[in-house]
Short mmCIF file of C-alpha atoms in Angstrom, two decimals:
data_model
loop_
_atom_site.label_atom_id
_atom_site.label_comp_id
_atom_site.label_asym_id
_atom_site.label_seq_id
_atom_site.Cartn_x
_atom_site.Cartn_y
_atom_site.Cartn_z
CA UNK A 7 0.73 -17.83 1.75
CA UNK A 8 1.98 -18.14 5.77
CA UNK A 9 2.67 -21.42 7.00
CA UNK A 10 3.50 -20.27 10.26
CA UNK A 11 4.23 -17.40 12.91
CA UNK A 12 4.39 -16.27 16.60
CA UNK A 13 0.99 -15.22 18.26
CA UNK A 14 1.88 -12.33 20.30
CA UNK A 15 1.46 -13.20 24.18
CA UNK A 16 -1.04 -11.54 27.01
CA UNK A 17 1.38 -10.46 29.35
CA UNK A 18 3.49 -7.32 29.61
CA UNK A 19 1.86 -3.75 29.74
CA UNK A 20 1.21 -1.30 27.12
CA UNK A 21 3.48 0.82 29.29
CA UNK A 22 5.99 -1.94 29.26
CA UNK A 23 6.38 -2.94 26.36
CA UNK A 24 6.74 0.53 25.04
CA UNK A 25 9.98 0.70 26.69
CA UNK A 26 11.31 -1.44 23.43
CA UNK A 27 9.57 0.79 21.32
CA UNK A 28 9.32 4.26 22.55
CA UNK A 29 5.75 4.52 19.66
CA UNK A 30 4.19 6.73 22.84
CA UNK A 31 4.81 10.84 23.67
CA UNK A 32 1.82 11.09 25.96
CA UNK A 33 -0.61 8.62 27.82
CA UNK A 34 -4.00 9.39 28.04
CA UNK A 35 -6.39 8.01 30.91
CA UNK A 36 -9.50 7.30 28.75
CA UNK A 37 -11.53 4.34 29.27
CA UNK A 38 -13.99 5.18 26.24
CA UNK A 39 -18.04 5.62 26.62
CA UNK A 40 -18.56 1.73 26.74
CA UNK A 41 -21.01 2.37 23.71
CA UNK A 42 -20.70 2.79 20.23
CA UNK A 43 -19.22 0.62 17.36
CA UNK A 44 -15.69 1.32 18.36
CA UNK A 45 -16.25 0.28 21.74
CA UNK A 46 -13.55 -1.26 23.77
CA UNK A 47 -10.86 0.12 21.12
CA UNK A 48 -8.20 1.58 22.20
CA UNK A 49 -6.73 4.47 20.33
CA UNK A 50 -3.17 6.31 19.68
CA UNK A 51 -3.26 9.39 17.96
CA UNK A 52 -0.39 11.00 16.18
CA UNK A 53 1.23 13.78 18.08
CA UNK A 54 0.26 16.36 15.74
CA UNK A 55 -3.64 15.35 16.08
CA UNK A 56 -5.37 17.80 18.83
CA UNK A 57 -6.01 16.14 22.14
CA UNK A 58 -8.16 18.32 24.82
CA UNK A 59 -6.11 18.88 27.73
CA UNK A 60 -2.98 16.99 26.45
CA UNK A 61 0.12 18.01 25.24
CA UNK A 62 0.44 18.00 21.41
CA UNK A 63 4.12 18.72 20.73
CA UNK A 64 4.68 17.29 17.03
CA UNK A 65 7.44 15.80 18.30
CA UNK A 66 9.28 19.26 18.37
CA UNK A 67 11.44 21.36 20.85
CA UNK A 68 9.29 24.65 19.58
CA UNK A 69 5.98 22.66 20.99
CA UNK A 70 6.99 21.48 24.03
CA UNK A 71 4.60 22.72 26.33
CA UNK A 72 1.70 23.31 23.96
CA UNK A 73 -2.05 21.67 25.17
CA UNK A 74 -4.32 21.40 23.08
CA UNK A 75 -7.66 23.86 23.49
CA UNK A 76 -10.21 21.05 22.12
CA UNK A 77 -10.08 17.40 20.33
CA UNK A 78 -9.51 17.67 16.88
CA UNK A 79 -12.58 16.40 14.39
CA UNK A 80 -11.45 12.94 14.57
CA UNK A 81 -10.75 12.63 18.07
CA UNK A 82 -14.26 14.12 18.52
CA UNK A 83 -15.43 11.41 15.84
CA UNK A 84 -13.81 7.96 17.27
CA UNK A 85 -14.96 8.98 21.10
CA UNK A 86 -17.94 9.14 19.69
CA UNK A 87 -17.83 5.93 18.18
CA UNK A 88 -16.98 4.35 21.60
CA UNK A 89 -13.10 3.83 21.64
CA UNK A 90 -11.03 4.90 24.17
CA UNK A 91 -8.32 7.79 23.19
CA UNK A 92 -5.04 6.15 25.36
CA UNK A 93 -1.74 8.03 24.06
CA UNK A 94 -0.33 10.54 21.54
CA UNK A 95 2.01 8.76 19.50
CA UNK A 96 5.77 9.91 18.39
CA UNK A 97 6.40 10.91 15.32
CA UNK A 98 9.26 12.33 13.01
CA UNK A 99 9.12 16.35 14.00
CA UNK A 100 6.40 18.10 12.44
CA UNK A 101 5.93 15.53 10.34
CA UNK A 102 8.93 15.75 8.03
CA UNK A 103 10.47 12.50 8.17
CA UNK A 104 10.82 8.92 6.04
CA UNK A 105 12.36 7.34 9.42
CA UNK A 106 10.89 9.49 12.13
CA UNK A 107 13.97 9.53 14.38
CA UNK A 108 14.48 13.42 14.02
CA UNK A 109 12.07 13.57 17.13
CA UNK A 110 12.12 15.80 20.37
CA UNK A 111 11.29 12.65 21.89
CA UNK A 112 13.66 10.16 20.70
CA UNK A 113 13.37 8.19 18.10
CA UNK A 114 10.48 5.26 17.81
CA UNK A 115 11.78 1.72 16.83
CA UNK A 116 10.23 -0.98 14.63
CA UNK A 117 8.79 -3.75 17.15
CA UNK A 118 10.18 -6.36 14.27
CA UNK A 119 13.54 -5.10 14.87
CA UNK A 120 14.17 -2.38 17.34
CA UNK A 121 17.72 -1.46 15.60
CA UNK A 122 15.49 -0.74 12.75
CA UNK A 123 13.16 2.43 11.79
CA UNK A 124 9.41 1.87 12.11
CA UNK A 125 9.74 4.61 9.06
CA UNK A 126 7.51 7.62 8.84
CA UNK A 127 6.55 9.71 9.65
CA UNK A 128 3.89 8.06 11.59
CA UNK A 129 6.35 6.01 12.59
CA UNK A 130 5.06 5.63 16.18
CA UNK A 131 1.54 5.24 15.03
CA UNK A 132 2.79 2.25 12.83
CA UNK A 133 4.63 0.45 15.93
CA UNK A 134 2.10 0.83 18.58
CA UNK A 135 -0.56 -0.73 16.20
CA UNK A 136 2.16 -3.75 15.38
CA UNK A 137 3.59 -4.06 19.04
CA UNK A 138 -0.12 -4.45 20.76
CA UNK A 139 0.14 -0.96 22.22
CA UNK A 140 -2.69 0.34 21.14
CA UNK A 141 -5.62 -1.67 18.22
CA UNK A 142 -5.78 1.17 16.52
CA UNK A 143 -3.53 3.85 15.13
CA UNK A 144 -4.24 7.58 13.42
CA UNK A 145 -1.38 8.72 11.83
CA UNK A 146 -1.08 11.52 8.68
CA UNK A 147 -0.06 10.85 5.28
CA UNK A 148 1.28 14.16 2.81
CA UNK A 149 4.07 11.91 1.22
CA UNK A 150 3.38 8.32 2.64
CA UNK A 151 3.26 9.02 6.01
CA UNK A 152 0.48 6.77 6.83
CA UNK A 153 1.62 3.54 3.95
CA UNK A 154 5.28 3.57 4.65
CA UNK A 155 4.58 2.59 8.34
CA UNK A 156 2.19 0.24 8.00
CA UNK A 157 4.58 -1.45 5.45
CA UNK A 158 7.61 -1.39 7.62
CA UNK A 159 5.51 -2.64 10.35
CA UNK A 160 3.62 -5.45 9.43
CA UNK A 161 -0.20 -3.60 9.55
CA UNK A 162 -2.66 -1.97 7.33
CA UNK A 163 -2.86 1.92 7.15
CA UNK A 164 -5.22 3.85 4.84
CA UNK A 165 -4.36 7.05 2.89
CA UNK A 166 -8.11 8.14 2.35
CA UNK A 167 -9.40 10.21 -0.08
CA UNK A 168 -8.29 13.90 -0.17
CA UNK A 169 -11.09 15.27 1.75
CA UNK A 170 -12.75 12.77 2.52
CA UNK A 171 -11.08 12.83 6.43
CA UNK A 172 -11.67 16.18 8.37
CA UNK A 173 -7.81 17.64 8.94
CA UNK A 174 -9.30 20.16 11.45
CA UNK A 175 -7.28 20.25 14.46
CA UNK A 176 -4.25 18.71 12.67
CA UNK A 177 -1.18 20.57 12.62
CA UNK A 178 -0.30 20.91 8.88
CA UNK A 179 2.95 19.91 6.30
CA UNK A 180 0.70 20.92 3.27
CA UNK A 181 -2.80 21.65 3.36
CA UNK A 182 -3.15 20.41 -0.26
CA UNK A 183 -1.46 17.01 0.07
CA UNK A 184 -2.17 16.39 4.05
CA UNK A 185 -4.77 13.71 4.53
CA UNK A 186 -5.64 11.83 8.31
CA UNK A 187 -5.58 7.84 8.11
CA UNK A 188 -6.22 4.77 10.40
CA UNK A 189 -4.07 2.20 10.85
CA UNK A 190 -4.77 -0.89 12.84
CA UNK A 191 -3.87 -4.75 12.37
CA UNK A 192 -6.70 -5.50 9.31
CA UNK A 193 -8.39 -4.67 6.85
CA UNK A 194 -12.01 -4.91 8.70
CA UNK A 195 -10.23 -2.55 11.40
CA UNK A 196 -9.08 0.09 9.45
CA UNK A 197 -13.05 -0.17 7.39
CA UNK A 198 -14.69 0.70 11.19
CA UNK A 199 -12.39 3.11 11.57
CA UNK A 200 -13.15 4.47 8.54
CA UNK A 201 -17.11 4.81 8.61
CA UNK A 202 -16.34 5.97 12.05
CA UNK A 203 -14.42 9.08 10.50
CA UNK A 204 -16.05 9.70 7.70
CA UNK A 205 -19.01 7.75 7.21
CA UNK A 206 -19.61 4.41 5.33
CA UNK A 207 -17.89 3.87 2.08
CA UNK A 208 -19.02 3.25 -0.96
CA UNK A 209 -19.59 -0.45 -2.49
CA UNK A 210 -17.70 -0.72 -5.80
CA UNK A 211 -17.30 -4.08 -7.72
CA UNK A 212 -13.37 -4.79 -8.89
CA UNK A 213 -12.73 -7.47 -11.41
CA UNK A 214 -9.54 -5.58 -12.81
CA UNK A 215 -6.38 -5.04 -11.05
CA UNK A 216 -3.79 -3.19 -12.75
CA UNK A 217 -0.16 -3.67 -12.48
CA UNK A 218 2.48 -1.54 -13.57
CA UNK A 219 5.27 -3.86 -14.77
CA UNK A 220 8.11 -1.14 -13.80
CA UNK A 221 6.66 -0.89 -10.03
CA UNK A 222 7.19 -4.59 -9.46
CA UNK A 223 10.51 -5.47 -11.40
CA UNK A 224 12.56 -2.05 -12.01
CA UNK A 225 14.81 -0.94 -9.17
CA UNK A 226 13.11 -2.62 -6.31
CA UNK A 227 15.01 -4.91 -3.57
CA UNK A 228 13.99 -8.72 -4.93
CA UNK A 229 12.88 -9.90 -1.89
CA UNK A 230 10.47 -7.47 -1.54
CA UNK A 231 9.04 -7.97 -5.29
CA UNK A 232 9.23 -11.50 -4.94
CA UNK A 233 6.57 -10.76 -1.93
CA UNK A 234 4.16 -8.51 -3.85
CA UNK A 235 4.16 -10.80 -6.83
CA UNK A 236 3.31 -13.51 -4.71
CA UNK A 237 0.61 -11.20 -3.27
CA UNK A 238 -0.58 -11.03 -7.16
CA UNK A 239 -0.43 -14.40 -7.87
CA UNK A 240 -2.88 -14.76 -4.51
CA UNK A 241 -5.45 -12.33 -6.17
CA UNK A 242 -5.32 -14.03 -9.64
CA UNK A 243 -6.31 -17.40 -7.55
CA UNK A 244 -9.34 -15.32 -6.18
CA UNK A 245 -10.51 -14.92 -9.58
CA UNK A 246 -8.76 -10.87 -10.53
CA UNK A 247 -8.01 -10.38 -13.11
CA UNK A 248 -4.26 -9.24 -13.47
CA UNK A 249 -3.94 -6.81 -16.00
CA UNK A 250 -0.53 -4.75 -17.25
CA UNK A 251 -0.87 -1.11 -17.22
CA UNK A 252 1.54 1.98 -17.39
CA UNK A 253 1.12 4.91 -14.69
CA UNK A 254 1.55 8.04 -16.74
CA UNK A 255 3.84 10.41 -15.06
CA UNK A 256 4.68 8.07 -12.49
CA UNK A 257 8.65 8.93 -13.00
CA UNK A 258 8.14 12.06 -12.12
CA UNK A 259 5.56 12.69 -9.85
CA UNK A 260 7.85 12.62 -6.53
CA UNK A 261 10.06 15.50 -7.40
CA UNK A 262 6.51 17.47 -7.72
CA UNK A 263 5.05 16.40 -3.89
CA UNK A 264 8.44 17.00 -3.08
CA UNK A 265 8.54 20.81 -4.66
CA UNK A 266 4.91 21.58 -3.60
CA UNK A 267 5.25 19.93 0.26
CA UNK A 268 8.79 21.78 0.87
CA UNK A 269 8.01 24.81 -0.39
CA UNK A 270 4.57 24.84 1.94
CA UNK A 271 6.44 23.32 5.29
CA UNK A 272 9.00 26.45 4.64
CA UNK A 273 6.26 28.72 4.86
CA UNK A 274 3.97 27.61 7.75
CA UNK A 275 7.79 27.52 9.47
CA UNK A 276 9.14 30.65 7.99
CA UNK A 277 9.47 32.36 11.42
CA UNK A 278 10.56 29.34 13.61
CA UNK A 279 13.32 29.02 10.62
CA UNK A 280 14.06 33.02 10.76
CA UNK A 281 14.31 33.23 14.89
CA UNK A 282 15.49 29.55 16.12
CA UNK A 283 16.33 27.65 14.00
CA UNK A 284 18.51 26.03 16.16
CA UNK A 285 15.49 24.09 18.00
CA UNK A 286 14.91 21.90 15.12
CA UNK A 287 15.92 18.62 14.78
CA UNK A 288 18.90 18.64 12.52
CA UNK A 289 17.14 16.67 9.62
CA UNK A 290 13.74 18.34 10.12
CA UNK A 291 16.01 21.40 9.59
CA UNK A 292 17.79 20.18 6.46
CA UNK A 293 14.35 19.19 4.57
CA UNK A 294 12.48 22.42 5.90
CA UNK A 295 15.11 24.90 4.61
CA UNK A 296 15.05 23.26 1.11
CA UNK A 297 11.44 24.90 0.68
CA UNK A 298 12.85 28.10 1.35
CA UNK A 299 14.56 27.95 -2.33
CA UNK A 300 11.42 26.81 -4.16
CA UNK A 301 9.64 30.03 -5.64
CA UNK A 302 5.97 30.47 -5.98
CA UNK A 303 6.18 30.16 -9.68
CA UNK A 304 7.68 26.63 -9.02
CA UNK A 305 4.80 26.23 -6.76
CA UNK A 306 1.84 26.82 -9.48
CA UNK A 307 4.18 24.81 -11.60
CA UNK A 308 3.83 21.56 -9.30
CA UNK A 309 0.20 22.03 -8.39
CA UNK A 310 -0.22 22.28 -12.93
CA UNK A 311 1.57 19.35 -12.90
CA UNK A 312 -0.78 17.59 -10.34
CA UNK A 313 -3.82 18.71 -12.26
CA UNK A 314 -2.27 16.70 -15.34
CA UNK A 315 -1.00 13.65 -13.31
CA UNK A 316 -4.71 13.29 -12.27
CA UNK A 317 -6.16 13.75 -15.68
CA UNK A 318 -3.85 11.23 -16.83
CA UNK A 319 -5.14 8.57 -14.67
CA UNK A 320 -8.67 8.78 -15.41
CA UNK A 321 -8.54 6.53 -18.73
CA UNK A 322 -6.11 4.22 -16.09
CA UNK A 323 -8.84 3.76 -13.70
CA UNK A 324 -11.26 3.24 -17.10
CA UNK A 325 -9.18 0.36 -17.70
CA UNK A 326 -8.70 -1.30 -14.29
CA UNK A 327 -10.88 -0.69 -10.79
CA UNK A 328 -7.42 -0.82 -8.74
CA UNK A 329 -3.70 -0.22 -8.94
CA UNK A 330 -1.59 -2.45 -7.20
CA UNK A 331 1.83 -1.47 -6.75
CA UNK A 332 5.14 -2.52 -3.70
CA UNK A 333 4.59 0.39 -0.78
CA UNK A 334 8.54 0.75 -0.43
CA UNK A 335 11.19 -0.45 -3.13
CA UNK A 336 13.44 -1.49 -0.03
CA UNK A 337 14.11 -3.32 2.40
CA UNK A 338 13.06 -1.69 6.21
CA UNK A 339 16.54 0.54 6.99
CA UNK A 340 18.65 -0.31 9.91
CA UNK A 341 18.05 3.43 12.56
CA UNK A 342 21.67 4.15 11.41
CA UNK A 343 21.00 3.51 8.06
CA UNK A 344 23.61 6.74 6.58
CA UNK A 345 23.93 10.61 7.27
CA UNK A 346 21.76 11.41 3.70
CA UNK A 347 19.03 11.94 4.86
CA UNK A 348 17.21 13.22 1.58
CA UNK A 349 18.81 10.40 -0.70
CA UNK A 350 17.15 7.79 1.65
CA UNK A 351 13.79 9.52 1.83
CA UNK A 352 13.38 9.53 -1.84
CA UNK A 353 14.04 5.87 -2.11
CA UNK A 354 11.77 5.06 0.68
CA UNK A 355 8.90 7.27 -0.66
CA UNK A 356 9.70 5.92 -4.42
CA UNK A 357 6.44 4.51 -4.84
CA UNK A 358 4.03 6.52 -2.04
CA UNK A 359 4.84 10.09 -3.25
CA UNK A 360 3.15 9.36 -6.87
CA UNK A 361 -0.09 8.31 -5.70
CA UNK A 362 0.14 11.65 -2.89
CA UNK A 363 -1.07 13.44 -6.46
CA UNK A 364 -3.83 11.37 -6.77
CA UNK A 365 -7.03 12.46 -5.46
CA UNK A 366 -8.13 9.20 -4.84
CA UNK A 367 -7.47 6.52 -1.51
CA UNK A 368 -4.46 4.34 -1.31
CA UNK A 369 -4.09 1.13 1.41
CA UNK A 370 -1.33 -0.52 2.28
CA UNK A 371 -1.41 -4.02 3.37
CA UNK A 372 1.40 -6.39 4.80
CA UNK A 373 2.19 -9.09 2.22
CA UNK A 374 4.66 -11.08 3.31
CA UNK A 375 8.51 -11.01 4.88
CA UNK A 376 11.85 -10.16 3.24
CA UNK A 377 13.37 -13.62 2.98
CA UNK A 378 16.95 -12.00 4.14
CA UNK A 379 16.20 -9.68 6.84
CA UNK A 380 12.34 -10.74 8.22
CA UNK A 381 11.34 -7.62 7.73
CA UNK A 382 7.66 -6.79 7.09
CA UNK A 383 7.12 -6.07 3.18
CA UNK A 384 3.86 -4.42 2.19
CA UNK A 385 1.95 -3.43 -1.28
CA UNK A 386 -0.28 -0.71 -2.01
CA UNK A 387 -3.95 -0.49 -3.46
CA UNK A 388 -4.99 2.37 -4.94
CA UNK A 389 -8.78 3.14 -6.13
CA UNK A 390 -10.55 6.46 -8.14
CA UNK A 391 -11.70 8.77 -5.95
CA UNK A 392 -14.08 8.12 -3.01
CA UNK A 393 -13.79 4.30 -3.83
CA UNK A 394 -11.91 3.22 -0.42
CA UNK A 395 -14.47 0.55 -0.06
CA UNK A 396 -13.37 -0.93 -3.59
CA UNK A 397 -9.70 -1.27 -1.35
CA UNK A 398 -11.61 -2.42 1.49
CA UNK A 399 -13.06 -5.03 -0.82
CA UNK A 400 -10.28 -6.35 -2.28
CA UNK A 401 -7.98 -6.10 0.94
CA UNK A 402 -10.15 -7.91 3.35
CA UNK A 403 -10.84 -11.19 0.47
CA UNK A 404 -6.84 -10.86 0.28
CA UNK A 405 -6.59 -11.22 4.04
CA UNK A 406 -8.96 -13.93 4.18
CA UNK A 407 -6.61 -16.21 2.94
CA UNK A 408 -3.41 -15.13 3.89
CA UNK A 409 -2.34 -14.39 7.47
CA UNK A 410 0.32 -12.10 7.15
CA UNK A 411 -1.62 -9.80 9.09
CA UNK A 412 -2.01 -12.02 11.69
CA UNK A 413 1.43 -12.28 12.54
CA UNK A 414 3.12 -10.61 15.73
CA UNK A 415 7.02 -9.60 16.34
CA UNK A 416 8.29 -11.72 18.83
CA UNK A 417 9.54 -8.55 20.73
CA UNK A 418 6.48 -7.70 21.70
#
């Protein structure tokens, strides 16, 4: 539990303080209706979520000067809720990115650490939410997009239910996998957000909380699974109980997201890749290409392999109501954290990319510090299907009596 922290101070503009951060591509002059539960909220939006009358670039060369026709579904949603749309917010480039520094518009920095990444790649989603810029954050998760940040940032970000989120008016990575998410500073926050975007959720009792043994104690940094097993010790005291399971097909899962996302991105792509490629960013350009290898044959092959990963977990979530599992195995990277780029993405995504094959919602909630660096250190919850207010559940009783998500980065 906290014994301590820095509450962040009422001073220094959004503007300003974003000059630490760079989270922000566009500002937005929207004060909000003044009416609605969402009222007085004020919003960032990924830079691949539709904004009428704004630029929506996706942090790419190729989109420059592209304005978006009409607000995407959940734009339309959250103004109608009351909150105030104030910024489109950076991003790794078309949303291919663990770090999200390959971005037309710089890279964004953690607000923890700015020589660190704020990962991705909603990376500037996760950093405007944790610096104050904005209270609450829409980012998209295909691979983690939406956890990783909210781990590496100190803040709680939702990968809903497949579906269950409208994705119109979102530029794509894979239709199959892509899924819209909130992120804010709570629990309760992201819960509005969600009945905002999709309607309420449904009540589900948990008394059972899975966790897989290998998650917490295999290959992971020991800081950060000292943190999430301190996390589980907090939910045993609130009367869980903690029960050992096995996630079949968990070992393999990520090199199937990875097969089916790359080989979609190289598609949607295909003629930016065939005419100029040289406007990429040089890692979005890297990962993108590798699709261009992976056959449609391997392609029916991952999406078979999905349909058993999923069967497999229905006697899992017989057993237990949640899985709780680390959101990233490592510590936050330093920005110039090595030149392999695909080596460090599949450590970061170690743990997000298996439960991208689930159909089911996943939130990620800030659990502590790593005792070396300070960095934020986050674990994941992860319900059946349409059972994000089993996570909402759990994660707010977690919150109410721990204040990691309380805490601020003294940079901001």
């Amino acid at each position: 539990m906290v014994n301590g922290g820095r509450a962040a101070s009422r001073g220094p503009s959004p503007q300003r303080i974003d000059e630490q951060v760079n989270s922000v591509v566009t500002w937005i002059d929207d004060a909000g209706s003044g009416d609605g539960p969402l009222a007085g909220v004020r919003v960032g939006v990924k830079d691949n979520i539709d904004v009428a009358g704004v630029r929506s670039t996706c942090a790419s060369r190729f989109f420059a000067d592209r304005v978006a026709d009409a607000d995407a579904e959940v734009v339309r949603r959250l103004r109608a809720a009351g909150a105030a749309v104030v910024a489109t917010l950076n991003m790794a480039e078309f949303a291919v990115g663990v770090t999200s520094q390959n971005s037309a518009a710089g890279g964004p920095r953690n607000p923890w650490d700015t020589t660190r990444v704020p990962a991705g790649s909603s990376g500037g989603s996760g950093a405007a939410v944790a610096a104050g810029i904005v209270d609450l954050a829409l980012g998209t998760d295909t691979g983690g997009s939406v956890r990783l940040p909210a781990s590496a940032c100190g803040v709680t970000g939702l990968r809903p239910s497949r579906g269950a989120i409208s994705n119109d008016g979102v530029f794509p990575v894979s239709p199959d996998f892509d899924t819209v998410g909130p992120m804010a500073r709570t629990v309760r926050e992201v819960a509005d957000a969600f009945a905002a975007l999709a309607g309420p959720p449904l009540a589900r009792t948990v008394r059972r909380i899975g966790v897989p043994d290998v998650f917490v104690t295999a290959d992971v940094d020991p800081a950060v699974a000292e943190a999430v097993s301190t996390a589980v010790d907090d939910l045993a005291m609130l009367g869980y109980e903690i029960v050992p399971i096995e996630v079949p097909g968990a070992t393999s899962a990520q090199d199937v997201v990875y097969t089916a996302i790359y080989h979609d991105a190289a598609r949607i792509h295909r003629d930016r890749l065939d005419t100029r490629p040289d406007l990429f960013q040089p890692a979005t350009l890297e990962r993108i290409s590798l699709g261009l290898g992976i056959s449609e044959a391997d392609r029916r092959d991952a999406a078979d392999a999905r349909r058993r990963f999923c069967d497999g977990l229905a006697p899992l979530f017989d057993a237990v109501d949640v899985v709780l599992t680390p959101t990233m195995p490592v510590d936050v990277p330093p920005i110039d954290g090595g030149d392999d780029v695909l080596a460090q993405s599949r450590r970061m995504g170690q743990f997000t990319y298996p439960w991208s094959l689930h159909e089911g919602p996943t939130l990620a909630v800030p659990v502590g510090f790593h005792r070396v660096s300070g960095m934020p250190v986050g674990m994941q919850l992860t319900a059946p299907v349409g059972h994000e207010g089993a996570l909402f559940g759990v994660g707010e009783r977690y919150q109410a009596v721990t204040r990691w998500h309380t805490m601020r980065p003294g940079s901001a």
